[in-house]
Amino acid sequence: MNIFPSEHPVSKRKRPLLSLSLLLSLALAVSGCGGDNHAAPASSASANHVDQPHKLTIMLDWYPNAVHSFLYAAQQKGYFEDEGLAVDIQMPADSNDALKLVAAGKVDLALSYQPQVLMARGEQIPVKSVAAIVRHPLNHLMVPADSGIKSPKELAGKNAGYSSIPFYEAMLKTMVKSDGGDPSAVKLTDVGFDLIPAISAGRVDGIIGGFINHEQLILEKEGHPVISLNPTDYGVPDYYELVLVASDPGLQNAEGYIGKFIAAARKGQQFVAEHPQEALDLLMAHEEATAPLDKEIETKSLKLLLPLMDAGDEPFGYQDPASWEKVNSWLNENGLLHGGVKTQDAFINL
């Protein structure tokens, strides 16, 4: 029995790329204090006794899965404790929660996305990336393996399913144009978050918004193999898919503790790279009842993720200023930024 049926809620990935003005209003509503950007972060309530660990809360971007293995390794292996930290790992009720809660000071850290951080800064939302977790796009254009489509321009006259997110639309148009095709010749079909059933049932000829470490693996297991086309091969900048985010006030109040968190996270990622099976076992012990994990899927996902999380000669989490400049320029060119954004304000290497 397939424990990842297409209609299962976990297959309906709800990515937090909604209207940033809405995000800001939600953040202010959550803060309950009219957007006081100088409020202390959630960790400020930790005890002052020198022998007690400093409390930090991190909100995941989604339910626990392979990409989060480094966090559970750091927690279970005592790396956070070694840094004098007590870390509370939380799953969002909605994947839009993470960025708005960190902006409102309700959590200390959150996992989000590089383009989203820049768009938030454009809306004067005081969030900043403190580490790059997944260094390359996981969101690829996917077409059925037997469709005969080999490149984005061949979607001309066909339907591409997406979830009505402007960022995804801009990605697809850039890919088609870069490939020498006419973006206006591609029909965009809003399939909500039902990407898997849309392509498996043949309602669309391709999807944008599916992740190679999730939707692609599930489609293959369900007997619907796809070809994934990397957006970086077709004009889209090589952006960081997943980043660790803090708020500006949070950094002012607790930069040293956040630096300790990143140091422990690096040890966690090293453990995952050296002991992937044990790391997956730690992850599986923390699966959510509402989002059961398929160990076969997560094993394949982690194998795919590890090289995409590797910073090479730089430490895990390092952020290249050139990457931020390129993504910022592309977002501007595609009308996805409101107001000028200084990239140096959007990230920091700790």
GROMACS .gro file of N, CA and C in nm, residues 187-248:
model
  186
  187LYS      N    1   0.033   2.774  -2.192
  187LYS     CA    2  -0.085   2.798  -2.110
  187LYS      C    3  -0.056   2.759  -1.966
  188LEU      N    4  -0.073   2.854  -1.876
  188LEU     CA    5  -0.055   2.827  -1.734
  188LEU      C    6  -0.188   2.786  -1.672
  189THR      N    7  -0.189   2.673  -1.608
  189THR     CA    8  -0.310   2.621  -1.544
  189THR      C    9  -0.290   2.614  -1.394
  190ASP      N   10  -0.372   2.688  -1.321
  190ASP     CA   11  -0.362   2.688  -1.176
  190ASP      C   12  -0.421   2.557  -1.122
  191VAL      N   13  -0.334   2.472  -1.068
  191VAL     CA   14  -0.380   2.344  -1.014
  191VAL      C   15  -0.377   2.346  -0.861
  192GLY      N   16  -0.367   2.465  -0.805
  192GLY     CA   17  -0.356   2.474  -0.660
  192GLY      C   18  -0.230   2.404  -0.614
  193PHE      N   19  -0.244   2.320  -0.513
  193PHE     CA   20  -0.128   2.245  -0.465
  193PHE      C   21  -0.139   2.098  -0.502
  194ASP      N   22  -0.224   2.068  -0.599
  194ASP     CA   23  -0.240   1.930  -0.645
  194ASP      C   24  -0.149   1.904  -0.764
  195LEU      N   25  -0.021   1.930  -0.746
  195LEU     CA   26   0.075   1.913  -0.856
  195LEU      C   27   0.087   1.767  -0.898
  196ILE      N   28   0.094   1.679  -0.800
  196ILE     CA   29   0.114   1.537  -0.832
  196ILE      C   30  -0.006   1.479  -0.908
  197PRO      N   31  -0.128   1.493  -0.860
  197PRO     CA   32  -0.240   1.438  -0.938
  197PRO      C   33  -0.259   1.507  -1.072
  198ALA      N   34  -0.223   1.636  -1.082
  198ALA     CA   35  -0.241   1.707  -1.209
  198ALA      C   36  -0.157   1.647  -1.319
  199ILE      N   37  -0.030   1.613  -1.287
  199ILE     CA   38   0.057   1.559  -1.391
  199ILE      C   39   0.038   1.408  -1.407
  200SER      N   40   0.010   1.337  -1.297
  200SER     CA   41  -0.006   1.192  -1.307
  200SER      C   42  -0.133   1.155  -1.382
  201ALA      N   43  -0.236   1.240  -1.372
  201ALA     CA   44  -0.362   1.214  -1.442
  201ALA      C   45  -0.364   1.272  -1.582
  202GLY      N   46  -0.257   1.340  -1.621
  202GLY     CA   47  -0.249   1.394  -1.756
  202GLY      C   48  -0.329   1.521  -1.778
  203ARG      N   49  -0.367   1.588  -1.670
  203ARG     CA   50  -0.443   1.713  -1.685
  203ARG      C   51  -0.355   1.827  -1.733
  204VAL      N   52  -0.225   1.816  -1.710
  204VAL     CA   53  -0.129   1.916  -1.758
  204VAL      C   54  -0.012   1.843  -1.822
  205ASP      N   55   0.066   1.917  -1.901
  205ASP     CA   56   0.180   1.858  -1.971
  205ASP      C   57   0.310   1.874  -1.895
  206GLY      N   58   0.305   1.950  -1.787
  206GLY     CA   59   0.423   1.971  -1.704
  206GLY      C   60   0.383   2.048  -1.580
  207ILE      N   61   0.470   2.048  -1.480
  207ILE     CA   62   0.442   2.123  -1.358
  207ILE      C   63   0.566   2.203  -1.317
  208ILE      N   64   0.543   2.320  -1.261
  208ILE     CA   65   0.648   2.398  -1.199
  208ILE      C   66   0.606   2.419  -1.053
  209GLY      N   67   0.698   2.397  -0.961
  209GLY     CA   68   0.665   2.405  -0.820
  209GLY      C   69   0.687   2.272  -0.749
  210GLY      N   70   0.713   2.166  -0.827
  210GLY     CA   71   0.742   2.036  -0.768
  210GLY      C   72   0.890   2.026  -0.734
  211PHE      N   73   0.920   1.959  -0.624
  211PHE     CA   74   1.058   1.947  -0.578
  211PHE      C   75   1.116   1.812  -0.616
  212ILE      N   76   1.242   1.813  -0.658
  212ILE     CA   77   1.307   1.690  -0.703
  212ILE      C   78   1.329   1.591  -0.590
  213ASN      N   79   1.329   1.639  -0.466
  213ASN     CA   80   1.348   1.548  -0.353
  213ASN      C   81   1.216   1.508  -0.289
  214HIS      N   82   1.105   1.545  -0.350
  214HIS     CA   83   0.975   1.507  -0.295
  214HIS      C   84   0.879   1.465  -0.407
  215GLU      N   85   0.821   1.563  -0.477
  215GLU     CA   86   0.723   1.530  -0.581
  215GLU      C   87   0.780   1.436  -0.686
  216GLN      N   88   0.903   1.459  -0.731
  216GLN     CA   89   0.960   1.371  -0.833
  216GLN      C   90   0.974   1.228  -0.781
  217LEU      N   91   1.019   1.214  -0.659
  217LEU     CA   92   1.037   1.080  -0.602
  217LEU      C   93   0.904   1.008  -0.583
  218ILE      N   94   0.803   1.082  -0.540
  218ILE     CA   95   0.670   1.022  -0.521
  218ILE      C   96   0.612   0.980  -0.656
  219LEU      N   97   0.626   1.066  -0.756
  219LEU     CA   98   0.574   1.033  -0.889
  219LEU      C   99   0.641   0.907  -0.944
  220GLU      N  100   0.770   0.897  -0.925
  220GLU     CA  101   0.841   0.778  -0.972
  220GLU      C  102   0.790   0.653  -0.899
  221LYS      N  103   0.770   0.662  -0.769
  221LYS     CA  104   0.724   0.546  -0.692
  221LYS      C  105   0.584   0.506  -0.732
  222GLU      N  106   0.502   0.603  -0.771
  222GLU     CA  107   0.364   0.575  -0.810
  222GLU      C  108   0.352   0.533  -0.956
  223GLY      N  109   0.466   0.520  -1.024
  223GLY     CA  110   0.464   0.474  -1.163
  223GLY      C  111   0.445   0.584  -1.265
  224HIS      N  112   0.480   0.707  -1.229
  224HIS     CA  113   0.468   0.820  -1.321
  224HIS      C  114   0.602   0.895  -1.329
  225PRO      N  115   0.705   0.832  -1.385
  225PRO     CA  116   0.836   0.896  -1.389
  225PRO      C  117   0.833   1.026  -1.470
  226VAL      N  118   0.914   1.120  -1.426
  226VAL     CA  119   0.921   1.249  -1.493
  226VAL      C  120   1.065   1.284  -1.523
  227ILE      N  121   1.082   1.374  -1.619
  227ILE     CA  122   1.211   1.438  -1.646
  227ILE      C  123   1.209   1.574  -1.578
  228SER      N  124   1.312   1.604  -1.502
  228SER     CA  125   1.317   1.734  -1.436
  228SER      C  126   1.417   1.823  -1.509
  229LEU      N  127   1.375   1.945  -1.535
  229LEU     CA  128   1.457   2.043  -1.605
  229LEU      C  129   1.500   2.150  -1.504
  230ASN      N  130   1.630   2.159  -1.481
  230ASN     CA  131   1.685   2.250  -1.381
  230ASN      C  132   1.671   2.394  -1.427
  231PRO      N  133   1.606   2.480  -1.348
  231PRO     CA  134   1.589   2.620  -1.391
  231PRO      C  135   1.720   2.693  -1.412
  232THR      N  136   1.827   2.651  -1.342
  232THR     CA  137   1.955   2.721  -1.358
  232THR      C  138   2.018   2.695  -1.494
  233ASP      N  139   1.970   2.594  -1.566
  233ASP     CA  140   2.017   2.568  -1.702
  233ASP      C  141   1.945   2.656  -1.804
  234TYR      N  142   1.844   2.729  -1.757
  234TYR     CA  143   1.760   2.807  -1.849
  234TYR      C  144   1.730   2.946  -1.792
  235GLY      N  145   1.837   3.015  -1.753
  235GLY     CA  146   1.824   3.158  -1.723
  235GLY      C  147   1.786   3.199  -1.583
  236VAL      N  148   1.744   3.105  -1.500
  236VAL     CA  149   1.708   3.139  -1.362
  236VAL      C  150   1.834   3.132  -1.276
  237PRO      N  151   1.860   3.233  -1.192
  237PRO     CA  152   1.982   3.230  -1.111
  237PRO      C  153   1.984   3.112  -1.015
  238ASP      N  154   2.103   3.067  -0.982
  238ASP     CA  155   2.121   2.952  -0.895
  238ASP      C  156   2.097   2.994  -0.751
  239TYR      N  157   1.969   3.000  -0.712
  239TYR     CA  158   1.934   3.054  -0.581
  239TYR      C  159   1.941   2.948  -0.472
  240TYR      N  160   1.946   2.996  -0.348
  240TYR     CA  161   1.944   2.907  -0.232
  240TYR      C  162   1.799   2.866  -0.206
  241GLU      N  163   1.772   2.737  -0.218
  241GLU     CA  164   1.634   2.692  -0.198
  241GLU      C  165   1.589   2.708  -0.054
  242LEU      N  166   1.677   2.678   0.039
  242LEU     CA  167   1.640   2.685   0.180
  242LEU      C  168   1.745   2.763   0.257
  243VAL      N  169   1.699   2.860   0.335
  243VAL     CA  170   1.789   2.940   0.417
  243VAL      C  171   1.736   2.947   0.560
  244LEU      N  172   1.828   2.974   0.653
  244LEU     CA  173   1.793   2.993   0.793
  244LEU      C  174   1.778   3.143   0.816
  245VAL      N  175   1.666   3.182   0.876
  245VAL     CA  176   1.630   3.324   0.885
  245VAL      C  177   1.611   3.366   1.030
  246ALA      N  178   1.659   3.486   1.060
  246ALA     CA  179   1.633   3.552   1.188
  246ALA      C  180   1.573   3.688   1.158
  247SER      N  181   1.528   3.758   1.260
  247SER     CA  182   1.481   3.895   1.241
  247SER      C  183   1.595   3.992   1.275
  248ASP      N  184   1.586   4.112   1.225
  248ASP     CA  185   1.686   4.213   1.259
  248ASP      C  186   1.693   4.235   1.410
   0.00000   0.00000   0.00000
